[in-house]
Short mmCIF file of C-alpha atoms in Angstrom, two decimals:
data_model
loop_
_atom_site.label_atom_id
_atom_site.label_comp_id
_atom_site.label_asym_id
_atom_site.label_seq_id
_atom_site.Cartn_x
_atom_site.Cartn_y
_atom_site.Cartn_z
CA MET A 30 99.77 51.07 112.07
CA GLY A 31 99.98 54.95 112.83
CA LYS A 32 100.18 57.13 110.24
CA ARG A 33 101.56 60.46 110.69
CA PHE A 34 101.51 63.76 108.63
CA THR A 35 105.04 64.19 106.45
CA ASP A 36 106.71 67.49 104.93
CA ILE A 37 107.57 67.28 101.63
CA SER A 38 109.02 69.70 100.62
CA LYS A 39 112.05 69.44 103.17
CA TRP A 40 113.29 68.17 100.76
CA THR A 41 114.03 71.20 98.49
CA ASN A 42 112.14 74.71 100.41
CA ASN A 43 114.08 73.65 103.82
CA LYS A 44 117.28 74.90 103.86
CA TRP A 45 118.62 73.44 107.53
CA TYR A 46 116.86 70.22 106.59
CA PHE A 47 119.19 70.30 103.11
CA ASN A 48 122.27 71.39 105.00
CA LEU A 49 122.31 68.62 107.20
CA SER A 50 124.10 64.78 106.74
CA ILE A 51 122.70 62.39 105.34
CA GLU A 52 123.26 59.92 108.73
CA SER A 53 121.82 63.68 110.06
CA LYS A 54 118.33 63.02 107.52
CA LEU A 55 117.41 59.20 108.26
CA PHE A 56 118.08 60.13 112.06
CA TRP A 57 114.94 62.94 111.71
CA ILE A 58 112.27 60.93 109.74
CA TYR A 59 113.58 58.60 112.40
CA LEU A 60 113.09 60.48 115.09
CA LEU A 61 109.75 61.43 113.45
CA ASP A 62 108.47 58.21 113.35
CA SER A 63 109.34 57.43 117.22
CA CYS A 64 108.35 60.03 119.22
CA ASP A 65 105.03 60.43 120.44
CA SER A 66 101.43 61.67 119.38
CA VAL A 67 102.48 64.86 120.95
CA GLY A 68 106.42 65.22 119.76
CA VAL A 69 109.08 63.48 122.35
CA TRP A 70 110.96 60.71 122.29
CA GLU A 71 111.97 59.08 124.80
CA GLU A 72 116.04 59.72 124.09
CA ASN A 73 118.05 55.65 123.11
CA ILE A 74 120.17 56.28 121.40
CA LYS A 75 121.89 52.96 120.65
CA LEU A 76 118.00 51.13 120.43
CA ALA A 77 118.41 54.03 117.06
CA ASN A 78 121.44 53.01 116.10
CA ILE A 79 120.73 49.38 115.70
CA THR A 80 117.15 50.14 114.17
CA ILE A 81 119.08 52.36 111.03
CA GLY A 82 122.35 50.46 111.77
CA TYR A 83 124.59 53.22 112.27
CA THR A 84 125.90 54.72 115.45
CA TYR A 85 125.18 58.36 115.98
CA SER A 86 127.62 60.78 118.24
CA LEU A 87 124.78 62.62 120.19
CA ASP A 88 126.95 65.78 120.47
CA THR A 89 126.95 65.62 117.21
CA LEU A 90 122.38 65.15 117.50
CA LEU A 91 122.15 67.64 119.83
CA LYS A 92 124.34 69.37 117.31
CA ASP A 93 122.20 68.94 114.56
CA PHE A 94 118.93 69.52 116.06
CA LYS A 95 119.27 71.90 118.33
CA LYS A 96 116.73 74.53 117.73
CA GLN A 97 114.33 71.31 116.48
CA ILE A 98 114.27 69.69 119.68
CA TYR A 99 113.61 70.90 123.08
CA ILE A 100 116.39 68.68 125.43
CA PHE A 101 114.14 67.79 129.53
CA LYS A 102 115.50 68.79 132.13
CA ASP A 103 116.63 65.34 133.60
CA ASN A 104 117.69 64.77 129.93
CA ARG A 105 116.60 61.98 129.14
CA LYS A 106 113.78 63.19 126.15
CA TRP A 107 113.42 65.26 123.60
CA TRP A 108 109.98 66.85 122.12
CA ILE A 109 109.87 68.08 118.71
CA LYS A 110 108.84 71.23 119.63
CA ASP A 111 106.65 72.33 116.20
CA PHE A 112 105.13 68.44 115.64
CA CYS A 113 101.84 68.91 117.28
CA ASP A 114 101.88 72.05 115.12
CA PHE A 115 102.56 70.14 112.41
CA GLN A 116 100.32 67.82 112.36
CA TYR A 117 97.43 68.96 114.54
CA GLY A 118 97.04 72.74 114.19
CA ILE A 119 97.69 75.00 117.46
CA LEU A 120 95.56 73.02 119.84
CA LYS A 121 93.91 75.33 121.86
CA GLU A 122 92.91 74.45 125.14
CA ASP A 123 88.64 75.35 124.71
CA SER A 124 88.94 73.06 121.63
CA LEU A 125 85.75 70.02 121.54
CA SER A 126 87.39 68.10 119.87
CA LYS A 127 88.52 64.54 121.94
CA PRO A 128 91.55 64.20 120.29
CA ILE A 129 93.07 67.21 120.84
CA GLN A 130 92.04 67.33 124.24
CA SER A 131 94.32 64.13 124.97
CA TYR A 132 97.10 65.86 122.83
CA ILE A 133 96.90 68.16 125.30
CA SER A 134 96.22 66.07 128.24
CA LEU A 135 99.83 64.15 126.73
CA LEU A 136 101.48 67.81 126.86
CA LYS A 137 100.65 68.46 130.02
CA LYS A 138 100.82 64.76 131.82
CA HIS A 139 104.89 66.28 130.13
CA SER A 140 104.13 69.27 131.84
CA LEU A 141 104.88 71.21 128.11
CA TRP A 142 102.40 73.18 127.91
CA ILE A 143 103.74 75.59 129.63
CA VAL A 144 106.02 75.73 127.79
CA TYR A 145 104.29 74.39 124.88
CA GLU A 146 101.91 77.95 125.27
CA LYS A 147 105.12 79.72 126.19
CA GLY A 148 106.10 78.88 122.77
CA ILE A 149 103.50 79.48 120.76
CA ASP A 150 102.55 82.72 122.04
CA THR A 151 106.48 84.10 121.72
CA LEU A 152 106.32 82.75 118.84
CA LYS A 153 103.24 84.27 117.48
CA GLU A 154 104.56 87.07 118.76
CA LYS A 155 108.00 86.35 116.93
CA GLU A 156 106.55 86.09 113.29
CA LYS A 157 104.50 89.01 114.69
CA ASP A 158 107.89 91.22 115.04
CA ILE A 159 109.83 89.65 112.26
CA GLU A 160 106.66 90.51 109.40
CA LYS A 161 106.82 93.97 110.53
CA GLU A 162 110.07 94.85 110.58
CA ARG A 163 110.03 93.01 106.80
CA VAL A 164 107.24 95.22 105.70
CA GLU A 165 108.79 98.34 107.42
CA GLU A 166 112.06 97.65 106.48
CA LYS A 167 110.49 96.78 103.05
CA GLU A 168 108.88 100.17 102.54
CA LYS A 169 111.09 102.10 103.57
CA GLU A 170 113.81 100.90 101.35
CA GLN A 171 110.67 102.39 98.53
CA ILE A 172 110.70 105.96 99.54
CA ILE A 173 111.29 107.54 97.44
CA TYR A 174 113.16 111.32 98.86
CA PRO A 175 112.43 114.28 95.96
CA PHE A 176 115.40 115.58 96.90
CA GLY A 177 119.25 113.35 97.20
CA ASP A 178 120.80 115.92 98.60
CA LYS A 179 122.50 115.06 101.77
CA ASP A 180 121.75 118.80 102.79
CA PHE A 181 117.94 118.31 102.67
CA LEU A 182 117.50 114.47 103.82
CA GLU A 183 119.18 116.68 106.71
CA PHE A 184 116.19 118.73 106.43
CA TRP A 185 114.24 116.08 106.18
CA ASP A 186 115.34 114.21 108.87
CA LEU A 187 114.64 117.47 111.35
CA TRP A 188 111.74 117.84 110.41
CA LYS A 189 110.53 114.32 111.72
CA ARG A 190 112.18 114.69 115.26
CA TYR A 191 110.76 117.84 115.13
CA LYS A 192 107.30 116.66 114.51
CA LYS A 193 108.25 113.85 117.51
CA GLU A 194 109.62 116.22 120.16
CA GLN A 195 107.13 118.98 119.40
CA PHE A 196 103.52 116.89 118.78
CA ARG A 197 105.16 113.74 119.15
CA PHE A 198 103.26 112.17 115.73
CA VAL A 199 105.86 110.04 114.08
CA TYR A 200 105.40 109.14 110.60
CA LYS A 201 104.48 105.84 109.23
CA PRO A 202 106.17 105.25 105.94
CA ILE A 203 103.46 105.54 103.61
CA GLY A 204 102.35 109.51 105.44
CA GLU A 205 105.94 110.01 105.17
CA GLN A 206 106.44 108.70 101.69
CA ALA A 207 102.89 111.66 100.91
CA ALA A 208 104.79 113.95 102.73
CA LEU A 209 108.44 114.05 100.49
CA LYS A 210 105.73 113.55 97.25
CA LYS A 211 104.25 117.08 99.43
CA ILE A 212 106.78 119.20 100.07
CA GLY A 213 108.39 118.54 96.63
CA GLU A 214 104.78 119.38 94.75
CA ILE A 215 104.25 122.55 96.08
CA SER A 216 108.72 124.36 96.68
CA ARG A 217 108.11 123.19 92.99
CA GLN A 218 111.14 120.30 93.15
CA ASN A 219 112.96 123.75 93.95
CA LYS A 220 115.23 121.89 96.69
CA ASP A 221 116.33 125.23 98.31
CA ILE A 222 112.39 126.43 98.05
CA ALA A 223 111.65 122.48 99.91
CA MET A 224 115.30 123.62 103.13
CA LYS A 225 112.39 127.10 103.68
CA ILE A 226 109.36 125.67 103.87
CA ILE A 227 110.54 123.15 106.86
CA PHE A 228 112.24 126.21 108.26
CA GLN A 229 109.12 127.98 108.11
CA SER A 230 106.75 125.84 109.39
CA MET A 231 109.63 125.23 112.03
CA SER A 232 110.21 128.54 112.85
CA ASN A 233 106.00 129.00 113.24
CA GLY A 234 105.42 125.64 115.24
CA TRP A 235 103.07 124.57 113.44
CA GLN A 236 102.12 120.92 112.08
CA GLY A 237 101.98 120.58 108.83
CA LEU A 238 104.07 121.91 105.97
CA PHE A 239 102.06 124.56 103.96
CA ALA A 240 103.58 127.09 100.61
CA LEU A 241 105.60 129.44 101.31
CA LYS A 242 104.38 132.30 103.01
CA THR A 243 104.42 135.36 99.94
CA ASP A 244 107.13 137.89 101.96
CA PHE A 245 109.06 134.68 101.98
CA ASP A 246 108.82 133.73 98.71
CA LYS A 247 109.97 137.55 98.02
CA SER A 248 113.62 136.93 99.45
CA GLY A 249 114.63 136.16 95.95
CA MET A 250 112.73 133.23 94.18
CA TYR A 251 112.90 134.55 91.06
CA ASP A 252 117.71 135.81 91.69
CA GLU A 253 119.10 133.56 89.88
CA PHE A 254 116.60 132.81 86.73
CA ARG A 255 116.43 136.65 86.42
CA LEU A 256 120.16 136.86 86.05
CA LYS A 257 120.05 134.16 84.22
CA ASN A 258 118.17 136.00 81.91
CA ILE A 259 120.43 138.93 82.08
CA LYS A 260 123.03 137.09 80.63
CA THR A 261 121.17 136.14 78.32
CA MET A 262 120.70 139.26 76.85
CA ALA A 263 123.96 141.15 78.13
CA ASP A 264 125.46 137.88 75.50
CA GLY A 265 127.62 140.18 72.65
CA LEU A 266 127.05 143.83 74.03
CA SER A 267 130.55 145.98 74.29
CA MET B 282 107.84 145.80 57.78
CA ASP B 283 110.03 147.18 60.80
CA LEU B 284 109.28 150.28 61.22
CA VAL B 285 112.48 151.25 63.24
CA LYS B 286 115.73 149.29 62.87
CA PHE B 287 117.93 148.31 65.82
CA LYS B 288 121.53 147.72 65.12
CA THR B 289 122.83 146.32 68.56
CA LYS B 290 121.30 144.15 71.60
CA GLU B 291 122.38 147.21 73.75
CA GLU B 292 120.27 149.85 71.76
CA PHE B 293 116.23 147.56 71.57
CA LEU B 294 117.93 147.02 75.93
CA VAL B 295 117.81 150.95 76.16
CA GLU B 296 114.69 151.61 73.86
CA TYR B 297 112.94 148.39 74.87
CA GLY B 298 114.09 147.48 78.36
CA ILE B 299 110.91 147.05 80.92
CA LYS B 300 111.31 149.91 82.73
CA ASN B 301 111.54 152.28 79.69
CA CYS B 302 108.38 150.51 78.40
CA ILE B 303 106.47 151.38 81.46
CA GLU B 304 108.14 155.59 81.10
CA ARG B 305 107.61 155.31 77.30
CA TYR B 306 104.21 153.91 77.54
CA SER B 307 102.22 154.98 80.62
CA GLY B 308 100.03 156.88 79.53
CA MET B 309 98.71 154.86 77.31
CA ARG B 310 95.77 153.75 78.02
CA SER B 311 93.88 152.55 74.63
CA LEU B 312 94.38 150.23 71.39
CA ALA B 313 94.16 153.15 69.29
CA GLU B 314 97.15 154.53 70.91
CA ILE B 315 99.38 151.68 71.15
CA VAL B 316 98.10 150.37 67.52
CA ASP B 317 99.43 153.15 66.62
CA THR B 318 102.90 152.86 67.71
CA LYS B 319 105.97 152.93 65.90
CA SER B 320 107.82 149.46 66.48
CA ILE B 321 109.57 146.55 66.77
CA THR B 322 107.65 143.13 66.44
CA LEU B 323 108.73 139.93 68.65
CA ALA B 324 109.66 138.04 65.69
CA SER B 325 111.85 141.47 64.65
CA VAL B 326 113.71 140.95 68.29
CA LYS B 327 114.05 137.05 67.46
CA ARG B 328 115.77 137.90 63.12
CA LEU B 329 118.16 139.72 64.59
CA TYR B 330 119.23 138.86 68.08
CA GLY B 331 117.99 135.40 68.11
CA VAL B 332 116.17 132.68 69.93
CA ALA B 333 117.37 132.68 73.06
CA PHE B 334 117.70 136.90 73.32
CA ILE B 335 113.77 137.42 72.50
CA ILE B 336 112.73 134.77 75.01
CA SER B 337 114.68 135.08 77.93
CA TYR B 338 113.06 139.41 77.52
CA ILE B 339 109.29 137.82 77.33
CA ASN B 340 110.47 135.96 80.38
CA GLU B 341 110.99 138.72 82.10
CA TRP B 342 108.01 140.30 81.56
CA ILE B 343 106.31 138.16 83.14
CA VAL B 344 108.97 137.39 85.88
CA SER B 345 107.33 141.25 86.33
CA LEU B 346 104.32 139.98 87.06
CA ASN B 347 104.07 136.79 89.52
CA GLU B 348 106.36 139.34 91.30
CA PHE B 349 103.18 141.88 91.23
CA VAL B 350 100.62 140.50 91.33
CA ASN B 351 100.18 138.50 95.72
CA ILE B 352 99.21 134.89 94.94
CA GLN B 353 99.79 131.79 96.82
CA ARG B 354 102.24 129.54 93.95
CA LYS B 355 102.89 131.74 90.87
CA MET B 356 104.93 129.89 88.55
CA SER B 357 109.02 128.34 88.42
CA PRO B 358 111.94 130.00 86.16
CA GLU B 359 110.59 126.45 84.10
CA GLN B 360 106.78 127.12 83.75
CA ILE B 361 107.85 131.11 82.46
CA GLU B 362 109.92 129.83 80.03
CA LYS B 363 108.07 127.89 78.67
CA THR B 364 105.23 130.26 78.64
CA SER B 365 107.67 132.83 76.95
CA GLY B 366 108.75 130.13 74.45
CA TYR B 367 104.39 129.46 73.61
CA ILE B 368 104.31 133.58 73.35
CA LEU B 369 106.66 134.19 70.70
CA ASP B 370 105.28 130.79 68.40
CA ASP B 371 101.28 131.96 68.75
CA PHE B 372 101.96 135.17 68.39
CA TYR B 373 105.08 136.30 67.04
CA TYR B 374 103.25 139.19 65.92
CA LEU B 375 102.93 141.67 68.77
CA LYS B 376 104.67 144.17 69.09
CA ILE B 377 106.87 145.79 72.03
CA PRO B 378 104.15 147.95 73.09
CA ASP B 379 101.37 145.77 73.22
CA ILE B 380 103.59 142.99 75.11
CA TYR B 381 103.47 146.86 77.41
CA PHE B 382 99.44 146.89 76.86
CA LEU B 383 98.20 143.33 77.75
CA PHE B 384 100.29 142.47 81.44
CA SER B 385 100.41 145.67 82.66
CA GLU B 386 96.09 145.06 81.44
CA ALA B 387 96.91 141.80 83.49
CA LYS B 388 98.15 143.67 86.75
CA LYS B 389 95.16 146.29 87.32
CA GLY B 390 92.91 143.14 87.09
CA ARG B 391 91.43 143.28 83.54
CA TYR B 392 91.39 139.78 82.36
CA GLY B 393 89.82 138.46 85.95
CA GLU B 394 91.07 137.68 89.43
CA PHE B 395 93.50 135.96 89.89
CA TYR B 396 92.12 133.31 92.00
CA GLU B 397 95.95 132.52 94.12
CA SER B 398 97.86 130.89 91.40
CA LEU B 399 99.13 132.58 87.65
CA ASP B 400 99.98 129.64 85.19
CA GLY B 401 101.06 129.78 81.34
CA ALA B 402 97.76 128.97 80.44
CA LYS B 403 96.56 131.80 81.99
CA ILE B 404 99.16 134.16 80.64
CA MET B 405 98.00 132.44 76.52
CA SER B 406 94.28 132.87 77.69
CA TRP B 407 94.85 136.95 77.62
CA PHE B 408 96.89 136.60 74.44
CA ASP B 409 94.20 135.82 73.00
CA LYS B 410 91.57 138.27 74.52
CA TYR B 411 93.64 141.24 73.60
CA THR B 412 94.90 139.38 70.56
CA GLU B 413 90.29 138.91 69.66
CA GLN B 414 90.49 142.74 70.82
CA ARG B 415 93.41 144.30 68.35
CA ALA B 416 92.55 141.96 66.08
CA GLU B 417 88.50 144.17 65.83
CA PHE B 418 89.93 147.01 66.06
CA CYS B 419 92.03 147.14 63.99
CA PHE B 420 89.39 145.82 61.53
CA LYS B 421 87.46 148.21 62.28
CA GLU B 422 89.35 150.92 61.84
CA GLY B 423 90.04 149.28 57.65
CA MET B 424 86.73 149.98 57.59
CA ARG B 425 87.17 153.00 58.46
CA GLU B 426 89.39 153.47 56.04
CA HIS B 427 87.75 152.48 53.45
CA GLU B 428 84.67 154.10 54.18
CA LYS B 429 86.23 157.54 53.89
CA THR B 430 88.02 156.57 51.46
CA LYS B 431 85.11 155.18 49.24
CA ASP B 432 83.09 158.68 49.97
CA SER B 433 86.20 161.02 48.58
CA LYS B 434 86.21 159.38 44.91
CA ILE B 435 85.36 161.35 42.51
CA PHE B 436 83.09 160.30 38.94
#
C-alpha cells in the first residue's frame, strides 16, 4: 500500500483550497492519491465519478485547478506541478539518491523534465523577485522623511535624479534613509536650509550632502529670528 | 540696587542696544573698568520689561557672536533661545557692561578656540570663567578697601 505526504494545513491556511467547493476538495484529494509518483494523472473523469460517487464537470475542474495543474498537449494527462517538490523536495539531476533518479527518469519519460526544470527556475526567480519587491516596498514604506513638505519631497526627488544622472548612483532604502537623516541633522531640521544644501551640492557637482558653506549661510540664517527678537523688544514701544 | 532707572523700553534700547554698547564700552579693556561702570542688571531688566524682553535681548548678543565668527556649525535659533534662558537663570546679577565685555572677549578668542562650532555649553563655560574672574577681582578689591580702612583707624 503506497503512502504519500499530505499538507495538513491546507484546510485552514490555504486560501485556494479553502475556497473550493466540497466536491472539488474531494476531487483534489482523489487526484493527489491517484496520480503516479511524479504527480501525473491520466485523465479519466468517468472513473473518478464512479470512485468518488459524484458526477464532475470537466470544465469546473479545469477552472478550479488551472493554477495547480499542467495539462498535456493531448489533453490526456494532467500533471500536478508542485507534487514533486512537496513530496521529495527539489529534484536535482546530480543527486545520488536512487529514488530521486527514478523520479527524474519518470519525469523525462513524461517529457516533463524540461518543464519541471524551467518551472523551478522560473518559480525561484519569481519568488526572488516577489520577495525583493516585498522587502523594497516594506523598506520604502518605512522611509521617514525629515520634512513632509511637498517642496522638500520634490527637491529630494530632484537630488535622487541628479545622483542617478551624474554618478549612476541609485539609493537603496537603507542608504536613502541614512542620507535623509544626515540632511535633517546638518540642516538642523530647517526645511529651507535642507533645500539650500541640496541646491549647493547640485550646483557644485558634489556627490554628497554637506553643511552650507559659511558665505552661503550668511545670507539670512538669522533674519527671521532677529526679526522676532526685535518685535518682542519693540512690543509696547510708542 | 539699581543705579540707573529706565522708564521705557525705548530708553533702555537707546542706552543699551548692542551697537550703543559697543560704542560706549569699546574703550574699556579691564574688569576694573567694567565692574565700576554704573549700569542695570539682567534681573532688573527682567523685572522692568518682562522675561520675553530680556531673553530677546540676550538672544541678540548671541546672534551677533554667531554672525561674527567664521565657523561651520553655528547655533540654531532654538539653541540660542535656550542658552539665553540659562544665562538669565544663572547669571541674573550680571550687568549689561559685563555682557558686553564677555562677548567681546569671546570674539577676541580670549576664551579659547571655537573649533568650528559654537553651542550653549561653550557659552555657559565662558560665563562661568568670567564670573569667577569677576568674583576674584571683587574680592581682592574688597580686601584692599578693608586694608585702607583698617590702616586709617586712629585710637
